[in-house]
Tab-separated table of C-alpha atoms in Angstrom:
chain	number	residue	atom	x	y	z
A	153	MET	CA	-75.436	-29.546	-47.068
A	154	GLY	CA	-76.222	-31.476	-44.111
A	155	THR	CA	-74.988	-29.310	-41.408
A	156	VAL	CA	-77.572	-26.165	-43.758
A	157	VAL	CA	-80.201	-29.235	-43.070
A	158	TRP	CA	-79.454	-29.602	-39.704
A	159	GLY	CA	-79.413	-25.475	-38.483
A	160	LEU	CA	-83.171	-25.457	-40.554
A	161	ILE	CA	-84.882	-28.435	-38.991
A	162	VAL	CA	-83.472	-26.544	-35.103
A	163	LEU	CA	-84.512	-23.231	-36.423
A	164	ALA	CA	-88.195	-24.413	-37.749
A	165	LEU	CA	-88.567	-26.609	-34.432
A	166	ALA	CA	-87.296	-23.126	-32.209
A	167	ALA	CA	-90.036	-21.500	-34.443
A	168	LEU	CA	-92.487	-23.892	-34.021
A	169	ILE	CA	-92.212	-23.363	-29.811
A	170	ILE	CA	-92.636	-20.086	-29.494
A	171	VAL	CA	-95.450	-20.069	-31.902
A	172	ALA	CA	-97.274	-22.629	-29.482
A	173	GLN	CA	-96.062	-21.205	-26.696
A	174	LEU	CA	-97.824	-17.558	-27.550
A	175	GLY	CA	-101.308	-19.571	-28.108
A	176	ILE	CA	-101.405	-18.601	-32.103
A	177	VAL	CA	-102.119	-22.317	-33.125
A	178	THR	CA	-101.450	-25.426	-31.062
A	179	LEU	CA	-99.072	-28.697	-32.417
A	180	ASN	CA	-98.880	-32.558	-32.166
A	181	GLY	CA	-95.420	-33.678	-31.143
A	182	THR	CA	-95.645	-36.394	-33.558
A	183	TYR	CA	-96.953	-34.890	-36.702
A	184	VAL	CA	-94.231	-31.982	-36.111
A	185	LEU	CA	-91.061	-34.747	-36.106
A	186	ILE	CA	-92.257	-36.760	-38.870
A	187	GLY	CA	-93.127	-33.339	-40.673
A	188	LEU	CA	-89.461	-32.540	-39.705
A	189	MET	CA	-87.617	-35.503	-40.555
A	190	ILE	CA	-89.659	-35.607	-43.841
A	191	GLY	CA	-88.812	-31.943	-45.218
A	192	ALA	CA	-84.949	-32.776	-43.778
A	193	GLY	CA	-84.315	-36.102	-45.420
A	194	ALA	CA	-85.933	-34.435	-48.635
A	195	ALA	CA	-83.614	-31.503	-48.601
A	196	LEU	CA	-79.993	-33.822	-47.958
A	197	VAL	CA	-81.790	-36.176	-50.695
A	198	VAL	CA	-81.564	-32.633	-54.026
A	199	GLY	CA	-78.408	-31.879	-51.979
A	200	GLY	CA	-76.874	-34.585	-52.969
A	201	LEU	CA	-77.887	-35.289	-56.321
A	202	LEU	CA	-77.081	-31.146	-56.821
A	203	SER	CA	-73.773	-31.672	-55.834
A	204	ALA	CA	-73.978	-35.301	-58.191
A	205	ARG	CA	-74.404	-33.261	-60.813
A	206	LYS	CA	-72.664	-30.068	-60.342
A	207	ARG	CA	-70.306	-32.794	-60.069
A	208	ASP	CA	-70.287	-34.419	-63.495
A	209	ASN	CA	-70.642	-31.159	-65.103
A	210	GLU	CA	-67.293	-30.065	-64.367
A	211	PRO	CA	-64.890	-30.485	-67.508
A	212	THR	CA	-61.607	-33.717	-67.073
A	213	THR	CA	-58.787	-31.661	-66.927
A	214	GLY	CA	-56.946	-35.793	-67.667
A	215	LYS	CA	-54.762	-35.150	-63.994
A	216	SER	CA	-55.514	-37.355	-62.135
């Protein structure tokens, strides 16, 4: 899950840089980084919770 999140961060950052270079919007670097880190943290937490939930729902076979 971590690899997917970091890949999405890189894609989002690249898209924001392209948009800024085209002059469509003006970006504040600090706010962009804060937003990306909040999004990445939330995605990692949600991914971890979903993974733990999936693991808890798997039937046990009695084997070690």
